[in-house]
Short mmCIF file of C-alpha atoms in Angstrom, two decimals:
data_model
loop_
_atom_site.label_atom_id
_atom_site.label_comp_id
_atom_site.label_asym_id
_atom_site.label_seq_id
_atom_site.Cartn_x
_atom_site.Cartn_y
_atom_site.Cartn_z
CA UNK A 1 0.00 0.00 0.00
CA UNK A 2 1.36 3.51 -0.79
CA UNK A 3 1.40 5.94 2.16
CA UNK A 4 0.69 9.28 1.58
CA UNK A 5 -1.16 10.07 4.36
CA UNK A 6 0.10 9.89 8.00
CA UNK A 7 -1.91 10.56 11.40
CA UNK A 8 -0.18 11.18 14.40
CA UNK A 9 -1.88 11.02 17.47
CA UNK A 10 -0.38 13.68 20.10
CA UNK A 11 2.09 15.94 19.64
CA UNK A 12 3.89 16.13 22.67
CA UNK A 13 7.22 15.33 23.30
CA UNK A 14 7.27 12.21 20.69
CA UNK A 15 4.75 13.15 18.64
CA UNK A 16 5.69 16.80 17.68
CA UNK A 17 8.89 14.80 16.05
CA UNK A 18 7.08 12.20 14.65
CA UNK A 19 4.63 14.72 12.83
CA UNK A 20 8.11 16.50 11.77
CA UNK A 21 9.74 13.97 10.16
CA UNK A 22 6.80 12.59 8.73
CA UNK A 23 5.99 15.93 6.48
CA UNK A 24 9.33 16.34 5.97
CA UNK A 25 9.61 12.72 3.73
CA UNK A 26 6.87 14.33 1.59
CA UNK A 27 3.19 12.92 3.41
CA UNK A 28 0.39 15.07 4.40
CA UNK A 29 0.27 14.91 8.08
CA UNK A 30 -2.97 15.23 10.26
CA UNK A 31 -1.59 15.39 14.04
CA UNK A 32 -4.38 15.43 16.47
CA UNK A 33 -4.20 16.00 20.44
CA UNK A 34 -6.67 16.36 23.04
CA UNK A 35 -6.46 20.44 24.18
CA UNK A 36 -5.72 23.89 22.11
CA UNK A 37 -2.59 24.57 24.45
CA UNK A 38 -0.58 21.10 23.61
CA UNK A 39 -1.47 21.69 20.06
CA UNK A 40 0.07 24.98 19.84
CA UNK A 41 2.83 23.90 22.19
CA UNK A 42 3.52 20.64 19.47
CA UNK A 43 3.29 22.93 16.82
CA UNK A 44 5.28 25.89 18.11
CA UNK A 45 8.38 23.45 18.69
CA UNK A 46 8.08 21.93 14.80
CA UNK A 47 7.84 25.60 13.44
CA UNK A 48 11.40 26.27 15.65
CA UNK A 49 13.07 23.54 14.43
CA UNK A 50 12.42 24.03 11.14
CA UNK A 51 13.58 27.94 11.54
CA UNK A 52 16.48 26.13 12.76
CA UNK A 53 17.34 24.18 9.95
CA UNK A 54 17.15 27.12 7.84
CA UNK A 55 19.56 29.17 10.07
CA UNK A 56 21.81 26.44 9.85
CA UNK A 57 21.32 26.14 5.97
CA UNK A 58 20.34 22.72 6.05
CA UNK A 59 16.84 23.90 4.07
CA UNK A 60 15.79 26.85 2.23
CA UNK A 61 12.91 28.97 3.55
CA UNK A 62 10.56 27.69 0.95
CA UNK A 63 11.30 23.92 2.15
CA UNK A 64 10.78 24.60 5.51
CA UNK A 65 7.00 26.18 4.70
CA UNK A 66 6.03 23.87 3.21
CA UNK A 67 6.88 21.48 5.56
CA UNK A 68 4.87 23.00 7.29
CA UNK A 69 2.34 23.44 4.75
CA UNK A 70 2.07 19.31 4.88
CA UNK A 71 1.27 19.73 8.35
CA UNK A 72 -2.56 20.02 9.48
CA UNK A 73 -2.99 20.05 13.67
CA UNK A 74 -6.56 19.22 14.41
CA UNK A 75 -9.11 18.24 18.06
CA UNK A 76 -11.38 16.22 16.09
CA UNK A 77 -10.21 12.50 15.57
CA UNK A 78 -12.18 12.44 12.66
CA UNK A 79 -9.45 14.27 10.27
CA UNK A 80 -7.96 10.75 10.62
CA UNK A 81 -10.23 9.21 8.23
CA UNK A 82 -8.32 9.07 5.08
CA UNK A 83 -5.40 8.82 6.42
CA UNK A 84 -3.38 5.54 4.54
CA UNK A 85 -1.24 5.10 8.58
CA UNK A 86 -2.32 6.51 11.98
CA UNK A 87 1.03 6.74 14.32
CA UNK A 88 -0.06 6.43 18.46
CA UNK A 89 2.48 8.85 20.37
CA UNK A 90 0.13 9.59 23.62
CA UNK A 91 1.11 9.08 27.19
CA UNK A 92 2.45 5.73 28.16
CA UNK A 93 -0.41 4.18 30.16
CA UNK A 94 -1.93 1.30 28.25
CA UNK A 95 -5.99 1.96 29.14
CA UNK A 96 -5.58 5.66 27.59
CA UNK A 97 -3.96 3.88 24.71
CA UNK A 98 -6.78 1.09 24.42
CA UNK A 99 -9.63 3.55 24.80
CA UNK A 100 -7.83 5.47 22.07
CA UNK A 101 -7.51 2.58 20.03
CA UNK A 102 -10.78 1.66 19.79
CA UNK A 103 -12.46 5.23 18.95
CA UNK A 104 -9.61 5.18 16.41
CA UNK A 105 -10.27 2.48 14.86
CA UNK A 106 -13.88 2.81 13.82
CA UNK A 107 -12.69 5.86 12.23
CA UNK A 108 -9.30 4.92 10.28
CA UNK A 109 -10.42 3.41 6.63
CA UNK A 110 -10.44 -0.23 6.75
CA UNK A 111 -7.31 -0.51 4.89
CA UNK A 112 -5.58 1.77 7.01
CA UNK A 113 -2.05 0.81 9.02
CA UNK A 114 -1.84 1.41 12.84
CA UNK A 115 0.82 1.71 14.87
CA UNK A 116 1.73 2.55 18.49
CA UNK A 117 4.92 4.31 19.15
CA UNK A 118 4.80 2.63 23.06
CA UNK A 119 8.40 2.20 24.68
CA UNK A 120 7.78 -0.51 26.72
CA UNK A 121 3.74 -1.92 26.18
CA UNK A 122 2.48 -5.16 24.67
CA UNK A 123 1.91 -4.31 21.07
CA UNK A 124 0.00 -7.00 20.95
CA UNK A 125 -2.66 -5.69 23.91
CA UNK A 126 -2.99 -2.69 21.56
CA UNK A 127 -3.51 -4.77 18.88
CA UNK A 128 -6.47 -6.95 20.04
CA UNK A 129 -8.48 -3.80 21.06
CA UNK A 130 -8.68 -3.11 16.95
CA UNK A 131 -10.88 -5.04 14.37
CA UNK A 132 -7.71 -4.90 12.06
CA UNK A 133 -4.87 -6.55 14.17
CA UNK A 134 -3.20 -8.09 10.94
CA UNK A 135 -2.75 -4.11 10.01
CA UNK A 136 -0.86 -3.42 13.37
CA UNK A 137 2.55 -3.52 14.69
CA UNK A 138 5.06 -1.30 16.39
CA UNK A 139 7.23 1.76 15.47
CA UNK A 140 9.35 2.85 18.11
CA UNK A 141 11.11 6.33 17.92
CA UNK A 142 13.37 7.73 19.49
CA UNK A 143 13.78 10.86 21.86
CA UNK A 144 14.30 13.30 19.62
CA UNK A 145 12.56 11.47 16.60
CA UNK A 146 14.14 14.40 14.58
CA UNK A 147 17.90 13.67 15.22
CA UNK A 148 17.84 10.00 16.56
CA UNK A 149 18.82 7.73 13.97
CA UNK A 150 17.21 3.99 15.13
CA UNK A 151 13.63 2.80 14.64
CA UNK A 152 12.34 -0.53 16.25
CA UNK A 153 9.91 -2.40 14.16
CA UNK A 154 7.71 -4.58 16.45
CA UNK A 155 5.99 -7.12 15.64
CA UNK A 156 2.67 -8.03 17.16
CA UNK A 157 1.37 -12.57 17.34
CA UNK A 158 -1.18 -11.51 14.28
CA UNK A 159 0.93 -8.69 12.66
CA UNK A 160 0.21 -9.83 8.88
CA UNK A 161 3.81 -10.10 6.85
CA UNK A 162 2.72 -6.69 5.19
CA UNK A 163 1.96 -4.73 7.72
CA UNK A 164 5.95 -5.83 8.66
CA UNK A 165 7.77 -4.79 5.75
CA UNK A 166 5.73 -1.56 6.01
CA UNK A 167 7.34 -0.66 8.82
CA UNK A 168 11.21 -1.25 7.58
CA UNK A 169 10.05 0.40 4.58
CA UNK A 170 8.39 3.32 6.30
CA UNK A 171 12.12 3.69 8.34
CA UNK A 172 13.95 3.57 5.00
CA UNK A 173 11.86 6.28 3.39
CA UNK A 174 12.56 8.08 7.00
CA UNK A 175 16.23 7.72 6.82
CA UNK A 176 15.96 5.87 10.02
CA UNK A 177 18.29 2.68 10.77
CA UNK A 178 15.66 -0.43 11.88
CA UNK A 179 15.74 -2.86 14.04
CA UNK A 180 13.14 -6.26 14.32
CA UNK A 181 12.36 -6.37 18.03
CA UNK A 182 10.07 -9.08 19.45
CA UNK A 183 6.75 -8.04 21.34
CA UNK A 184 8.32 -8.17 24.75
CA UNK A 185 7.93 -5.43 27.46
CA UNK A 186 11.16 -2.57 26.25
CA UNK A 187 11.72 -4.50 23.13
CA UNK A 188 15.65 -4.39 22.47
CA UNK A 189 16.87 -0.81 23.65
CA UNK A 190 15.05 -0.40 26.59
CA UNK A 191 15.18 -3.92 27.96
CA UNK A 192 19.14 -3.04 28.10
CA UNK A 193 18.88 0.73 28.63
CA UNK A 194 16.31 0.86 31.78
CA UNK A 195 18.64 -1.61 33.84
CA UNK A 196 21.61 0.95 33.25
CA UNK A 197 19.73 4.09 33.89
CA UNK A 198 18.16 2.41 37.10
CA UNK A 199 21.52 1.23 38.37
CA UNK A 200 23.16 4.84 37.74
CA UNK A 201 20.39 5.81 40.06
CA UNK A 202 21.00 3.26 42.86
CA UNK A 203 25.12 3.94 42.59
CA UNK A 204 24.22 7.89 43.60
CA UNK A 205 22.04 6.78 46.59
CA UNK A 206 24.92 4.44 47.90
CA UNK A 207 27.41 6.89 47.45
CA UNK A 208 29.31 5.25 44.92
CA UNK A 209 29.74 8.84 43.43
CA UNK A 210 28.27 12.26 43.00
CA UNK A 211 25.57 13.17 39.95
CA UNK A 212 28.19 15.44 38.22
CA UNK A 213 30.94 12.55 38.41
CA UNK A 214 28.90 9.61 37.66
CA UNK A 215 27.71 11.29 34.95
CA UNK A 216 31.14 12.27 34.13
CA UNK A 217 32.87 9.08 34.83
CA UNK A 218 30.43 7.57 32.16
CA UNK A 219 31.40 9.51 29.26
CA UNK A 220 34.83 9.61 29.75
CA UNK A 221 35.45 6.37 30.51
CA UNK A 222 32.76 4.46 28.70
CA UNK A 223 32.77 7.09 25.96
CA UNK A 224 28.65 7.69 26.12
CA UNK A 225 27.99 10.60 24.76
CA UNK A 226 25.32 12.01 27.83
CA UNK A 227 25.79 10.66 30.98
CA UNK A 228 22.77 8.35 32.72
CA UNK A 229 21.53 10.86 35.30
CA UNK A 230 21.74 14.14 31.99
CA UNK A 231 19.93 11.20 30.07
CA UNK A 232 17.54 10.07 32.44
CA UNK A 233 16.12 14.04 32.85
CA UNK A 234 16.32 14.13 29.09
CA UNK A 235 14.06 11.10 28.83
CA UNK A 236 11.74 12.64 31.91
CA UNK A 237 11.71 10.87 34.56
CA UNK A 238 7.79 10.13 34.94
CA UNK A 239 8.67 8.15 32.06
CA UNK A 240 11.34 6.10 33.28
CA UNK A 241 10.24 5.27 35.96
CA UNK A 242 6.52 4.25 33.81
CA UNK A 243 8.69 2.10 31.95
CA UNK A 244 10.16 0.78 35.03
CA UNK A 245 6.85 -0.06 36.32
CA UNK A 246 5.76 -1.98 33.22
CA UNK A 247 9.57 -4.15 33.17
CA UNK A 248 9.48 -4.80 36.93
CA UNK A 249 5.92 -6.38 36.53
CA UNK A 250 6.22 -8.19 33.43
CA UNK A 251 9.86 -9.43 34.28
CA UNK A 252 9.33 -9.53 38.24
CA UNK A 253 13.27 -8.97 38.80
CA UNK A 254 14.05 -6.13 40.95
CA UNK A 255 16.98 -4.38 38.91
CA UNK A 256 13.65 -3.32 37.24
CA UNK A 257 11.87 -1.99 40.13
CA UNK A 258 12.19 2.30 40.11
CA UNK A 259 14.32 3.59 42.83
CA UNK A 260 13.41 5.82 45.92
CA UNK A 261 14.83 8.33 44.79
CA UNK A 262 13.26 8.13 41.33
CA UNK A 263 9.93 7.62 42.70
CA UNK A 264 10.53 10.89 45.00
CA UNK A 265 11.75 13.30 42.46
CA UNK A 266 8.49 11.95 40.17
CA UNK A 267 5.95 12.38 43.07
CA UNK A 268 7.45 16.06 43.21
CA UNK A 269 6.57 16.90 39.93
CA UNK A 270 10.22 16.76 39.33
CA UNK A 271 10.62 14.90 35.94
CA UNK A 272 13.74 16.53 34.50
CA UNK A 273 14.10 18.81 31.99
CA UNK A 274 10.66 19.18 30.66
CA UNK A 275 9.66 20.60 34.09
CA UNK A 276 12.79 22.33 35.29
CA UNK A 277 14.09 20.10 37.49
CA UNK A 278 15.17 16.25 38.13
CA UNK A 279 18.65 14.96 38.76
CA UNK A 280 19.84 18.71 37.42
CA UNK A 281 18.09 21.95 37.81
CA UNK A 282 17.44 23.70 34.51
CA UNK A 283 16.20 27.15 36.10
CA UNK A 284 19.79 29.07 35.44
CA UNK A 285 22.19 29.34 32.56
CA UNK A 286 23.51 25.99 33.03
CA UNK A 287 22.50 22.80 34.22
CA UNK A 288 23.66 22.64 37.72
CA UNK A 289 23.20 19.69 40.17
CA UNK A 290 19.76 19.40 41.90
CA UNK A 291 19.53 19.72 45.57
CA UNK A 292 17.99 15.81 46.22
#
């Protein structure tokens, strides 16, 4: 099936990228979200980076507009209807995603693709709340879709071989480098990453070091380019430690299981840099270490 549709549903902090890089490989793009404010907010931070990439004279003005031009932000699920692939980017709780998924689908054509964007759900789950789950699978971006290069394909049980290739083909036309990742609970990157990020966490509470030289000791000596406290705000930490949630029940092991001090900072409303504050506080010129 030829796309040249896309929807994208929210256009938050994955979605806004998502919508981005889908206009900018040539589809019309019908992003919805649920309030005026998050639209404009999604919207705002597409129009920047695409002033950016003309400052940097990576695109002429008239590329950049009509990007943008591609781009229609709308309330009303309904815009979805012709679309030829409907992207899921909302929160990461799987009954907002399921209720989603089932208005959605009685309004996507029949032939139309869905996907969910989830870091760390069943695909599957998602799947099975559908009338179409041969047409269903997963695409998982990264933070920021815009720049990050990787894309994991997921596969749901009754993902039909089509609906597969669509996604490797859908990366390809993205520029993205794919992975196949089995439906299990953080597919490849976050199964491996989550551990890490959780363990950097646990090595500050013991003392092993401070947040300035674990972080530093981590990209000088392991040559990552952010260390795992910088990259744990940059993630937000209401999402880590979501994702946290989801691996420590599906896998029951306790490496899994979100720190204190994780679950603090996110019961504070302190989720990193999107709000200000988490491991660093954002509120001066520079990142300086957060008072914990």
């Amino acid at each position: 099936m030829e796309i040249s549709k896309v929807g994208v549903l929210g256009c938050g902090l994955m979605g806004h990228g998502i919508t981005q890089i889908c206009a900018q490989a040539g589809w019309d793009v019908v992003v919805c979200e649920l309030s005026q404010d998050k639209l404009d907010s999604g919207i705002a931070k597409i129009e920047k980076q695409l002033a950016r990439t003309v400052e940097k004279g990576k695109a002429e003005q008239a590329e950049a507009d009509a990007v943008r031009g591609r781009i229609q932000p709308t309330l009303d699920y309904s815009e979805l209807a012709d679309c030829d692939l409907v992207i899921e980017a909302i929160t990461e709780d799987l009954d907002q995603k399921l209720e989603m998924w089932r208005e959605v689908d009685g309004i996507a054509k029949q032939d139309a693709y869905l996907a969910t964007n989830t870091s760390s759900l069943p695909v599957a789950e998602q799947a099975a709340a559908t009338s179409r789950p041969e047409r269903f699978l997963g695409l998982h971006f990264f933070n920021p879709a815009q720049v990050m290069p990787l894309l994991e394909v997921v596969r749901a049980e009754a993902t039909a071989d089509e609906a597969y290739q669509l996604g490797f083909e859908l990366g390809e036309k993205l520029g993205k480098t794919t992975v196949a990742a089995r439906d299990n609970r953080g597919f490849i990157v976050n199964r491996l990453l989550v551990p890490y990020l959780l363990d950097a966490i646990r090595a500050y509470e013991q003392g092993v070091g401070s947040i300035e030289d674990i972080d530093t000791g981590m990209k000088a000596g392991a040559s990552h380019p952010m260390g795992p406290l910088t990259l744990l705000d940059f993630v937000g930490l209401d999402t880590t430690n979501a994702i946290a949630e989801v691996l420590h029940e599906a896998y029951g092991e306790e490496r899994f299981a979100p720190p204190a001090t994780l679950s603090k900072l996110v019961e504070a409303g302190h989720f990193g840099r999107k709000s200000g504050r988490g491991f660093y506080d954002y509120s001066g010129e520079h990142p300086v270490p957060a008072e914990i």
